[in-house]
CSV table of C-alpha atoms and ligand atoms in Angstrom, one decimal:
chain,number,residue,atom,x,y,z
R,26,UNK,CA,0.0,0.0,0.0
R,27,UNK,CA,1.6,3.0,-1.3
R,28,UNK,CA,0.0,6.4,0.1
R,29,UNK,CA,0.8,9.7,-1.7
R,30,UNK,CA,2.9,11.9,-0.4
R,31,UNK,CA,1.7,14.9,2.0
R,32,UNK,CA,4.1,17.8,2.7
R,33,UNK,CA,6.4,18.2,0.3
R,34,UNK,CA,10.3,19.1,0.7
R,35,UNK,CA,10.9,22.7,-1.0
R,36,UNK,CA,13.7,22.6,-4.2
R,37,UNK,CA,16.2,23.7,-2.0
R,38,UNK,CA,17.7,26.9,-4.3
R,39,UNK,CA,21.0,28.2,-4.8
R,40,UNK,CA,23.4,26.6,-2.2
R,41,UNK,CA,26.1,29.7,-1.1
R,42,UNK,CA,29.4,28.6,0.7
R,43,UNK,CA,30.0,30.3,4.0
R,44,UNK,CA,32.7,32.9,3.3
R,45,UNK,CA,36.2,32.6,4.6
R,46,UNK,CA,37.3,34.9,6.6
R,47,UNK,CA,40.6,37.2,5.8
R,48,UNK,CA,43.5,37.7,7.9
R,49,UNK,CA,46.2,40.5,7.8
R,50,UNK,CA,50.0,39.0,8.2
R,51,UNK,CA,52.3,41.4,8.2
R,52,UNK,CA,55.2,42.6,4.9
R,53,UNK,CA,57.3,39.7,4.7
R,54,UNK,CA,55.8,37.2,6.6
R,55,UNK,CA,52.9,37.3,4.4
R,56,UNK,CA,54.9,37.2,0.8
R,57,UNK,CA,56.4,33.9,2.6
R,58,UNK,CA,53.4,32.6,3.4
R,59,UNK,CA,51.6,32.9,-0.2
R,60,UNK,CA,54.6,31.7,-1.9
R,61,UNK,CA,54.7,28.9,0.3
R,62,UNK,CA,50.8,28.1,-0.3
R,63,UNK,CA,51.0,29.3,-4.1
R,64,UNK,CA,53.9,26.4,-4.6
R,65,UNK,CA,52.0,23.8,-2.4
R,66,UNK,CA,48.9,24.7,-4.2
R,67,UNK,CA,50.7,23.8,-7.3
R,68,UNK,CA,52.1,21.0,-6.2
R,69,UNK,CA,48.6,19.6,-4.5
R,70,UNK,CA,49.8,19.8,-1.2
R,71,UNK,CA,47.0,21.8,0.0
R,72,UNK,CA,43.3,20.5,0.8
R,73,UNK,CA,41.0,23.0,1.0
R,74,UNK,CA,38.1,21.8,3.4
R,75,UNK,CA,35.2,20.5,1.2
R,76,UNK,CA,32.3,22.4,0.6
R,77,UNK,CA,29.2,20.0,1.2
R,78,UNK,CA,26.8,19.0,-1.7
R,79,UNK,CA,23.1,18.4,-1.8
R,80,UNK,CA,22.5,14.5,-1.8
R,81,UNK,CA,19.2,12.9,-2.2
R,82,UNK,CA,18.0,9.5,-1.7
R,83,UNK,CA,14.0,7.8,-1.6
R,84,UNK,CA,13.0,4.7,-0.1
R,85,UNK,CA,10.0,2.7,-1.1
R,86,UNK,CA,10.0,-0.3,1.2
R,87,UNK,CA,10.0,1.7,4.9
R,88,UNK,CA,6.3,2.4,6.4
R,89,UNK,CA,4.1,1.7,3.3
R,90,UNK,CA,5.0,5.0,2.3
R,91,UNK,CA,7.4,7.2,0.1
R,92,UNK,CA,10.7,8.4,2.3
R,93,UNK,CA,12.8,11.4,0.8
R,94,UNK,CA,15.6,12.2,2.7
R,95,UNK,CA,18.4,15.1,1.8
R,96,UNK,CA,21.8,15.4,3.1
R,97,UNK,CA,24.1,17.8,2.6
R,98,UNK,CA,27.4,16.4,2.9
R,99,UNK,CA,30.9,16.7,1.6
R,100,UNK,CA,31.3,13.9,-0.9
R,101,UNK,CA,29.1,11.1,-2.8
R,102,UNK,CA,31.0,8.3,-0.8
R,103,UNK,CA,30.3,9.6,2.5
R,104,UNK,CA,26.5,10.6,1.6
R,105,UNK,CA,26.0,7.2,0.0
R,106,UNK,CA,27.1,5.2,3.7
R,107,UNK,CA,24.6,8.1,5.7
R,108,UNK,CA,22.2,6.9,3.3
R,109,UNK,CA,22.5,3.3,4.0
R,110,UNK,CA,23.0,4.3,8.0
R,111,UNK,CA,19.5,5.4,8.1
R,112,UNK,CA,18.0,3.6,5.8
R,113,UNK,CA,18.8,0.4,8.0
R,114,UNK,CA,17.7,2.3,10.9
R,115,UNK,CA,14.6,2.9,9.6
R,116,UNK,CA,14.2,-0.8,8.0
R,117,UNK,CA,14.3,-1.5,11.6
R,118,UNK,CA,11.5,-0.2,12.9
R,119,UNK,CA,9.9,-0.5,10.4
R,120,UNK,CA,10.2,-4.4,11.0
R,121,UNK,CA,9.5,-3.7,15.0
R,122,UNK,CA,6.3,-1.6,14.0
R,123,UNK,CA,5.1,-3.4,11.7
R,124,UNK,CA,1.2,-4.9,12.7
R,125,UNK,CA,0.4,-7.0,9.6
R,126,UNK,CA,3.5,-8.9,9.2
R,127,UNK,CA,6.3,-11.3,11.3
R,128,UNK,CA,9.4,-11.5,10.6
R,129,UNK,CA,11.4,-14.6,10.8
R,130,UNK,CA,13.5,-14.4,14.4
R,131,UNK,CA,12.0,-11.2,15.5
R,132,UNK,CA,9.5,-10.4,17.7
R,133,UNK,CA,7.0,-7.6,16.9
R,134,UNK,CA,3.9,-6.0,17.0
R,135,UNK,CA,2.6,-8.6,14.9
R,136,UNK,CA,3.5,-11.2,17.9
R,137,UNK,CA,2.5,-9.3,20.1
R,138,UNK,CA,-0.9,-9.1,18.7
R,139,UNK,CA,-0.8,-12.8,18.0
R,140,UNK,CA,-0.3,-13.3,21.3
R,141,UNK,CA,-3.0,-10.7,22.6
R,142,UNK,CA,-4.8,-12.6,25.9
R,143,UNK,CA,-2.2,-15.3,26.1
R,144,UNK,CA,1.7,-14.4,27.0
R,145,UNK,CA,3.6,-11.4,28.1
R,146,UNK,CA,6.1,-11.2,24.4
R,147,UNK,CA,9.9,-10.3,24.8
R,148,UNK,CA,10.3,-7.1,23.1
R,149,UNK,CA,13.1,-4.6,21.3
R,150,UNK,CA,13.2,-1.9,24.2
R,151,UNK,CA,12.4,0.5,20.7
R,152,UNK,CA,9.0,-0.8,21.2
R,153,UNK,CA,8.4,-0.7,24.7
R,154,UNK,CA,9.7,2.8,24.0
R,155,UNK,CA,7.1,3.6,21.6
R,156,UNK,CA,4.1,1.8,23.5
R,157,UNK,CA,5.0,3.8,26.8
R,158,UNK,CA,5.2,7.2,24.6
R,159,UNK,CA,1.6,6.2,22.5
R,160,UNK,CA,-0.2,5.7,26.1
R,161,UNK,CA,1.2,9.1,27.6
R,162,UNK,CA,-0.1,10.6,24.2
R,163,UNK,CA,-3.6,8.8,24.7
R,164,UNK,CA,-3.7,10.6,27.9
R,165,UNK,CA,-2.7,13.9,26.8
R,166,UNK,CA,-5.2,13.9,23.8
R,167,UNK,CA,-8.0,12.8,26.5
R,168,UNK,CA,-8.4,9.8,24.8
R,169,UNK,CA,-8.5,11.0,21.1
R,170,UNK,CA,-5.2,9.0,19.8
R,171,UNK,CA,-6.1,5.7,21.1
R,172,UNK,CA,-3.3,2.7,20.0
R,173,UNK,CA,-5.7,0.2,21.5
R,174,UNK,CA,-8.5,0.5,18.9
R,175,UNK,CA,-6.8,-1.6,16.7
R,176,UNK,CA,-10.5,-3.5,16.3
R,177,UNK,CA,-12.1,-0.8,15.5
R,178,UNK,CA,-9.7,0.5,12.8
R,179,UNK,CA,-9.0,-3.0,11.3
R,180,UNK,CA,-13.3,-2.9,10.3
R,181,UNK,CA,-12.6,0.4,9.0
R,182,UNK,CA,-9.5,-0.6,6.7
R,183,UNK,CA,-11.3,-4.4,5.7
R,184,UNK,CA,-14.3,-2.0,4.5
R,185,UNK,CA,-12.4,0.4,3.3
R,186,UNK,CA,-10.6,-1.8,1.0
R,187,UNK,CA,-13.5,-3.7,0.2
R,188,UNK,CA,-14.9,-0.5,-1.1
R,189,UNK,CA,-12.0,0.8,-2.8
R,190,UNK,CA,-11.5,-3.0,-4.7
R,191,UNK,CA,-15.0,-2.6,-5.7
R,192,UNK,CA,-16.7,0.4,-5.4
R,193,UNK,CA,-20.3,-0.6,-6.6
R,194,UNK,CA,-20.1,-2.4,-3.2
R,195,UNK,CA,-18.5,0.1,-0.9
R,196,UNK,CA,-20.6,0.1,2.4
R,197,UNK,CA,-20.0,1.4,5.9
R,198,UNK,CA,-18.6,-0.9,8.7
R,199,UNK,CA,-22.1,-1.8,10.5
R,200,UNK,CA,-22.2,0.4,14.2
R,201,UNK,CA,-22.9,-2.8,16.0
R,202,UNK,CA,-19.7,-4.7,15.2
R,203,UNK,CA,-17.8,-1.4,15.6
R,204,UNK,CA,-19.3,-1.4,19.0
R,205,UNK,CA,-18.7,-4.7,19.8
R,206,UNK,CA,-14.8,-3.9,18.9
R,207,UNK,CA,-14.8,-0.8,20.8
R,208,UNK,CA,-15.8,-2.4,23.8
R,209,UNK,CA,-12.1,-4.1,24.2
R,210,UNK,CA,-10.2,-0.7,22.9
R,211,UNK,CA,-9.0,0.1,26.4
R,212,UNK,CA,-4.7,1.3,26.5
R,213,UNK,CA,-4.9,-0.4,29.9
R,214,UNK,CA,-5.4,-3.9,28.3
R,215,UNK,CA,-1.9,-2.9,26.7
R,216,UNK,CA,1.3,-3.1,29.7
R,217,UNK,CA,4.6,-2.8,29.6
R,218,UNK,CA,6.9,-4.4,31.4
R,219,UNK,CA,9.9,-2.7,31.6
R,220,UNK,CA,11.9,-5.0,34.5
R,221,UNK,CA,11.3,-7.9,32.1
R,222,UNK,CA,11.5,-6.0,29.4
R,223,UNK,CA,8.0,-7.8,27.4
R,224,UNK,CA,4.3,-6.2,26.2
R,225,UNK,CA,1.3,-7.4,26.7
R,226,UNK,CA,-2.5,-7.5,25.8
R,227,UNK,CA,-4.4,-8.6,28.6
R,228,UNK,CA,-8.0,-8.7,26.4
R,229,UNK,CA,-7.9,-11.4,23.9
R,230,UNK,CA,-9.7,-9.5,21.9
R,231,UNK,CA,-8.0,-5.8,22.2
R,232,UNK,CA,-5.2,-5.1,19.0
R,233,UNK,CA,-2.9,-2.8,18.6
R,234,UNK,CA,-2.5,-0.1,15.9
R,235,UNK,CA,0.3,2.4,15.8
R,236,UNK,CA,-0.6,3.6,12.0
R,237,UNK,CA,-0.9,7.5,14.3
R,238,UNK,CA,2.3,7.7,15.9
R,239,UNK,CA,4.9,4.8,14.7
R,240,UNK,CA,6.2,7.0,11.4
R,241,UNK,CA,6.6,9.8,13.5
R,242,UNK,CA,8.2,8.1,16.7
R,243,UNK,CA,10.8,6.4,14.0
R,244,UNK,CA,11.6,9.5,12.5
R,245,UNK,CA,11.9,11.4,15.5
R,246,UNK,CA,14.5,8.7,16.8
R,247,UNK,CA,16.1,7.8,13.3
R,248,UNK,CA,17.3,11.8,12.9
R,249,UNK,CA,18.2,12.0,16.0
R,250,UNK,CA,21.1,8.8,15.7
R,251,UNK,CA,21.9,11.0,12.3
R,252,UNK,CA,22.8,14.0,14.4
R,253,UNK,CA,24.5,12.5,16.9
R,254,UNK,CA,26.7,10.3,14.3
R,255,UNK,CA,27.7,13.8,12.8
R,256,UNK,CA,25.4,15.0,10.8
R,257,UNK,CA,24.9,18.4,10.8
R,258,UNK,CA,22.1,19.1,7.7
R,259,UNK,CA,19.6,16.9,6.6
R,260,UNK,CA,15.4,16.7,5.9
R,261,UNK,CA,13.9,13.6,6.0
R,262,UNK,CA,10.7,13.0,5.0
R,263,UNK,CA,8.7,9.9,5.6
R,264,UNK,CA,5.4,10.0,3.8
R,265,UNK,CA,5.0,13.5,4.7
R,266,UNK,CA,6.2,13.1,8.2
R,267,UNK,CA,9.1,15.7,8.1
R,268,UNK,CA,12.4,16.2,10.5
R,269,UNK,CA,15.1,17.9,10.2
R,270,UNK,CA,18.5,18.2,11.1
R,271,UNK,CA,20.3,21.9,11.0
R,272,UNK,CA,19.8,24.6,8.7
R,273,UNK,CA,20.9,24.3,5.0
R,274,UNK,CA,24.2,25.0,4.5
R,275,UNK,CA,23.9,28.3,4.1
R,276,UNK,CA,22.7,28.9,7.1
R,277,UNK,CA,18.7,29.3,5.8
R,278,UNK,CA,16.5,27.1,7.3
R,279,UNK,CA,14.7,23.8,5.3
R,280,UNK,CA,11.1,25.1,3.6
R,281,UNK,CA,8.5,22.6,3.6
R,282,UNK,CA,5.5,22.7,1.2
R,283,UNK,CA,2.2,21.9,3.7
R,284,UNK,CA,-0.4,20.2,1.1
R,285,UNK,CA,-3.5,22.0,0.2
R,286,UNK,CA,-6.6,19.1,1.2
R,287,UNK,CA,-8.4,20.5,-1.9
R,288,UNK,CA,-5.4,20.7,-4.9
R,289,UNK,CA,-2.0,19.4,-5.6
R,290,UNK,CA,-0.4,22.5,-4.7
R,291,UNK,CA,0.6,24.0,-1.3
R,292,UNK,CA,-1.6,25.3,1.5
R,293,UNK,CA,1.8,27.4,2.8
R,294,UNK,CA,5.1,27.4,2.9
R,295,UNK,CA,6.6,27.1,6.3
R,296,UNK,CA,10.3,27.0,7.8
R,297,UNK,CA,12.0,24.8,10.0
R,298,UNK,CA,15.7,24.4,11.7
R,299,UNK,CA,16.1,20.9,13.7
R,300,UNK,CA,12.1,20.8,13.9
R,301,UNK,CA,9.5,18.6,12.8
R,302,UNK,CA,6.1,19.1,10.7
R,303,UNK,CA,3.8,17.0,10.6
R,304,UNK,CA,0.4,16.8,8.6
R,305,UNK,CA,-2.6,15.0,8.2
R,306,UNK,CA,-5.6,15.1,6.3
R,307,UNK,CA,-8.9,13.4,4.9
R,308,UNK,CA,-7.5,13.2,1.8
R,309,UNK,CA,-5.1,11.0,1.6
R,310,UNK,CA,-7.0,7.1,2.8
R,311,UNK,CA,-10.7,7.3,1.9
R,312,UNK,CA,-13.0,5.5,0.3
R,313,UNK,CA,-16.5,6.3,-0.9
R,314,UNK,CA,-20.0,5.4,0.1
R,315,UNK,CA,-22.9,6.9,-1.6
R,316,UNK,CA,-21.3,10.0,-2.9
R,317,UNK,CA,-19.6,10.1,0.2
R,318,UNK,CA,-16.1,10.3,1.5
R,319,UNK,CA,-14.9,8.1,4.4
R,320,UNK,CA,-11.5,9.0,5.7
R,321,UNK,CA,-9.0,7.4,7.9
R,322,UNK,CA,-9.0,9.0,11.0
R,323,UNK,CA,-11.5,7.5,13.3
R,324,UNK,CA,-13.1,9.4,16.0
R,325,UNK,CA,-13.2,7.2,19.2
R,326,UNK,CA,-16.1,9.3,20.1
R,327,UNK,CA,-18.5,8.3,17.1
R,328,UNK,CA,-16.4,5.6,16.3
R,329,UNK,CA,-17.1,7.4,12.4
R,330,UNK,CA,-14.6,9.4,10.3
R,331,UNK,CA,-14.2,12.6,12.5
R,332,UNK,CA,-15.8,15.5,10.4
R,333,UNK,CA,-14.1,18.3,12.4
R,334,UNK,CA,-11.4,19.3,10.1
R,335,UNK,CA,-9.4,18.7,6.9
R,336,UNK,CA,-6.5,19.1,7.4
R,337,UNK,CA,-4.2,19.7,10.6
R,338,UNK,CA,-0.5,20.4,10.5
R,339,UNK,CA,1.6,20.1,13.6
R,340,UNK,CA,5.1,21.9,14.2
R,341,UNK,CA,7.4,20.5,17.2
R,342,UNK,CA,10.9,19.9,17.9
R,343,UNK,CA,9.5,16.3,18.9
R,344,UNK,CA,8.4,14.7,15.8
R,345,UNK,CA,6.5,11.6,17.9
R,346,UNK,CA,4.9,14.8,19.5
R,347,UNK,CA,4.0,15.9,16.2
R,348,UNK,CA,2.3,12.8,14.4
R,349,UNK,CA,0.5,11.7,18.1
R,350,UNK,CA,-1.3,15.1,18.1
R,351,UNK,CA,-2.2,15.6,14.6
R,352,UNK,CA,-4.0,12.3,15.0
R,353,UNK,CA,-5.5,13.5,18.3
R,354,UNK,CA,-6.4,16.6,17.3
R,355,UNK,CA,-8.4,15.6,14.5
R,356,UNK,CA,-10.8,14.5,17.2
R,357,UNK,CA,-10.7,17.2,18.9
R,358,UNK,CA,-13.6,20.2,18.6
R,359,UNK,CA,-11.3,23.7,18.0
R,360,UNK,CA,-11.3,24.9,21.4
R,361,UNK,CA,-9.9,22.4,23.4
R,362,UNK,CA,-7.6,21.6,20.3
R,363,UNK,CA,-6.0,25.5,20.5
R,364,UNK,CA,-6.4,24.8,24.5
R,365,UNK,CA,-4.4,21.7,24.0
R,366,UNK,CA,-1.7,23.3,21.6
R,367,UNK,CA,-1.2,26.6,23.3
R,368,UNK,CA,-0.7,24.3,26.8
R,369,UNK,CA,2.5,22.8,25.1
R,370,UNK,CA,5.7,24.3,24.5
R,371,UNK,CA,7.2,24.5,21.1
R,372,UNK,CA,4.5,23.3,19.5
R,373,UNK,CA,2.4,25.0,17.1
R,374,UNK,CA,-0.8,23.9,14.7
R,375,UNK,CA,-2.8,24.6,11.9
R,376,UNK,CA,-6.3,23.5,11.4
R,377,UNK,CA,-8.4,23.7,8.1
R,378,UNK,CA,-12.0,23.4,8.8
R,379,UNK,CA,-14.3,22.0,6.6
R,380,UNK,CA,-15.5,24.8,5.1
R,381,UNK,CA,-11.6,25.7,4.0
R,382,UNK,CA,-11.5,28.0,6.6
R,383,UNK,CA,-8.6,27.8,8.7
R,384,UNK,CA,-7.0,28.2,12.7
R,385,UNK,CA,-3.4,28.9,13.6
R,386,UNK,CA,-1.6,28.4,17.2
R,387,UNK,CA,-0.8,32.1,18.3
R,388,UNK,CA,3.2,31.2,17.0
R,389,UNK,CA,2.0,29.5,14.0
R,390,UNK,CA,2.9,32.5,11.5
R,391,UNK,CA,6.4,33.1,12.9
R,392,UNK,CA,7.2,30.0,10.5
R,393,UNK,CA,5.6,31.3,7.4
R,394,UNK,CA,7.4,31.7,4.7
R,395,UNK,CA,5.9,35.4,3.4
T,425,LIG,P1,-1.0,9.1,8.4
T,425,LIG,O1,-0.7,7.7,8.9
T,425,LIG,O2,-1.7,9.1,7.1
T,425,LIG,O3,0.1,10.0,8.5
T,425,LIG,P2,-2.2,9.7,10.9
T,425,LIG,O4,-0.9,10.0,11.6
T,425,LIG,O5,-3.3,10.6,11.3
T,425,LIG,O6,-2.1,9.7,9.4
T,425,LIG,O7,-2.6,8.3,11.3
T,425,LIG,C1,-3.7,7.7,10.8
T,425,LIG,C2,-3.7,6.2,11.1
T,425,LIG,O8,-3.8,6.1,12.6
T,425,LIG,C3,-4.9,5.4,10.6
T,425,LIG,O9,-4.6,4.9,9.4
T,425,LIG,C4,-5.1,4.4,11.7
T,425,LIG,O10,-4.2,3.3,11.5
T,425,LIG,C5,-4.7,5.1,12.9
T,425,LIG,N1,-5.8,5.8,13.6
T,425,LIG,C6,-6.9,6.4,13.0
T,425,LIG,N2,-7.7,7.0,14.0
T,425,LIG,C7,-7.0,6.8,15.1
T,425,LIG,C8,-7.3,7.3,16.5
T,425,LIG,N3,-8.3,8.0,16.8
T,425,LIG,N4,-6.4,6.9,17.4
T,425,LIG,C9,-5.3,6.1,17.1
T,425,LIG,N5,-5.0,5.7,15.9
T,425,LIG,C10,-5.8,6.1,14.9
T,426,LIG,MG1,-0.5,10.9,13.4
């Protein structure tokens, strides 16, 4: 299943070195010098630091989505074994994340939803990670990004796929087996043990779903084993999900195109350094039923579509932050969305309504691109 792309990474524009700075060496000392540097210049001796090129690389097979990622760095070779570096990384969880598949030796969210009401499942600590992160997110959303309704979001997709395979067909999941799957949607059903280092489901019948936060959480984590193995200016973009790493090299900070949910084009423009933005929106999963659209994002309330927005873009330094609360807010009424935002630090939002209209966070326009 590959989704289309949401925010899109800006062409990146002309790339100006930093300037080296001149020094002044007094008479002689300074004729010595340049002779010196002319005749090792001529000779080769002298390596002048250098200056880092744009690189770009996609992946197709991480998170059932497209992943663009752009490095600036000082040669192909170098950029080529980054490029692998994350990749792998992201491979990784991608593997550890992954709901609808196992993998031979490893044990993930697959197992562990094989296993739902029988056995605690030894787990990669990057998942208890994730699971303990996912429930402090259900709580902060009041219950609005909810990993545990796995049931009711696997009726949604069978339906939804149903419809999309054959259309004539399409029909809505039936509100008495969504109810019946909701009743065993409760995050305490999920625990982690962290002593012995295992997850569980305690309701046979509870699933887990991390299709709102696991891109996001990966991301978050993948950049920041980039930065701290060195590098200094990157944007990676994982089905929309975007992080980055720096400024550009010339000291301007990434752009990134936020999708307009009724064209191809952009929305806005906005600017990051070493932040994340994150969007999502009704247009990209859906299926229709009798001339109507049927999106992905399912509001635990109504256990339907929530109808309260488009679109909603989230900016954070926290990229797990990011992805958690556009899911969560989308189920949110404006208010206590805004309430929510403007409670956090560093994080800012944009909503489109509807009726195109749209809300920004009070900081929101600081990262506009005019
Ligand atoms: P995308 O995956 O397209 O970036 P989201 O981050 O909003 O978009 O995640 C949507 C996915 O999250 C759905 O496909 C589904 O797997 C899951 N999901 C939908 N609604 C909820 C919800 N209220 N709480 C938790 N997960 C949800
Ligand atoms: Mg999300």
């Amino acid at each position: 299943m590959i989704k289309t792309q949401k925010n899109g990474i800006m062409p990146t524009g002309v790339f100006t070195p930093a300037r080296t700075t001149r020094r002044v060496i007094p008479g002689r000392i300074a004729a010595m010098v340049a002779t010196l540097l002319l005749l090792a210049s001529f000779f080769g001796c002298v390596s002048r630091p250098a200056e880092p090129k744009r690189y770009e690389r996609v992946f197709l097979d991480v998170f059932d989505t497209v992943t663009t990622v752009i490095l600036y760095d000082t040669g192909e070779r170098s950029a080529g074994e980054r490029f692998d570096q994350l990749h792998a990384l992201l491979l990784e969880y991608h593997r550890l994340y992954d709901i609808y598949n196992a993998y031979d030796g490893l044990n993930n969210l697959y197992t562990v939803n094989q296993n739902a009401g029988k056995s605690p499942v030894a787990v990669d600590e990057r998942i208890l990670g994730l699971i303990d992160y996912a429930k402090e997110m259900d709580v902060l959303t009041d219950g609005r990004m909810n990993i545990a309704m796995g049931g009711v979001l696997d009726l949604w997709l069978q339906y939804r796929e149903a419809g999309l395979n054959d259309p004539g067909s399409a029909a809505l999941p039936p509100m008495a087996e969504l109810e019946a799957a909701n009743a065993h949607s409760k995050p305490g059903s999920i625990v982690v043990d962290r002593a012995a280092g295992t997850l569980s489901i305690t309701d046979a019948q509870t699933q887990i779903d991390v299709g709102a936060i696991g891109k996001g959480y990966a991301a978050q984590k993948a950049t920041e084993a980039m930065e701290q193995s060195g590098v200094t200016s990157m944007l990676l973009s994982i089905g929309g999900n975007v992080c980055s790493i720096g400024t550009r090299p010339d000291g301007t900070p990434w752009q990134v195109g936020i999708q307009d949910p009724y064209s191809d084009g952009n929305l806005c423009v906005v600017q990051v350094s070493g932040r994340s933005v994150v969007t999502s929106g009704t247009y990209e999963r859906f299926y229709t039923v009798d001339g109507k659209r049927y999106h992905h994002i399912i509001d635990p309330e109504t256990l339907l579509p929530s109808t309260y927005y488009d679109s909603i873009t989230v900016i954070s330094d926290d990229s797990a932050l990011a992805d958690a609360l556009t899911t969560g807010l989308f189920c949110l009424p404006l208010t206590q969305g805004q309430a929510l935002v403007a409670s956090l630090d560093g994080v800012e939002a944009l909503w489109v309504l509807p009726d195109g209209t749209q809300a920004q966070s009070n900081g929101f326009s600081a990262y506009l691109v005019p």
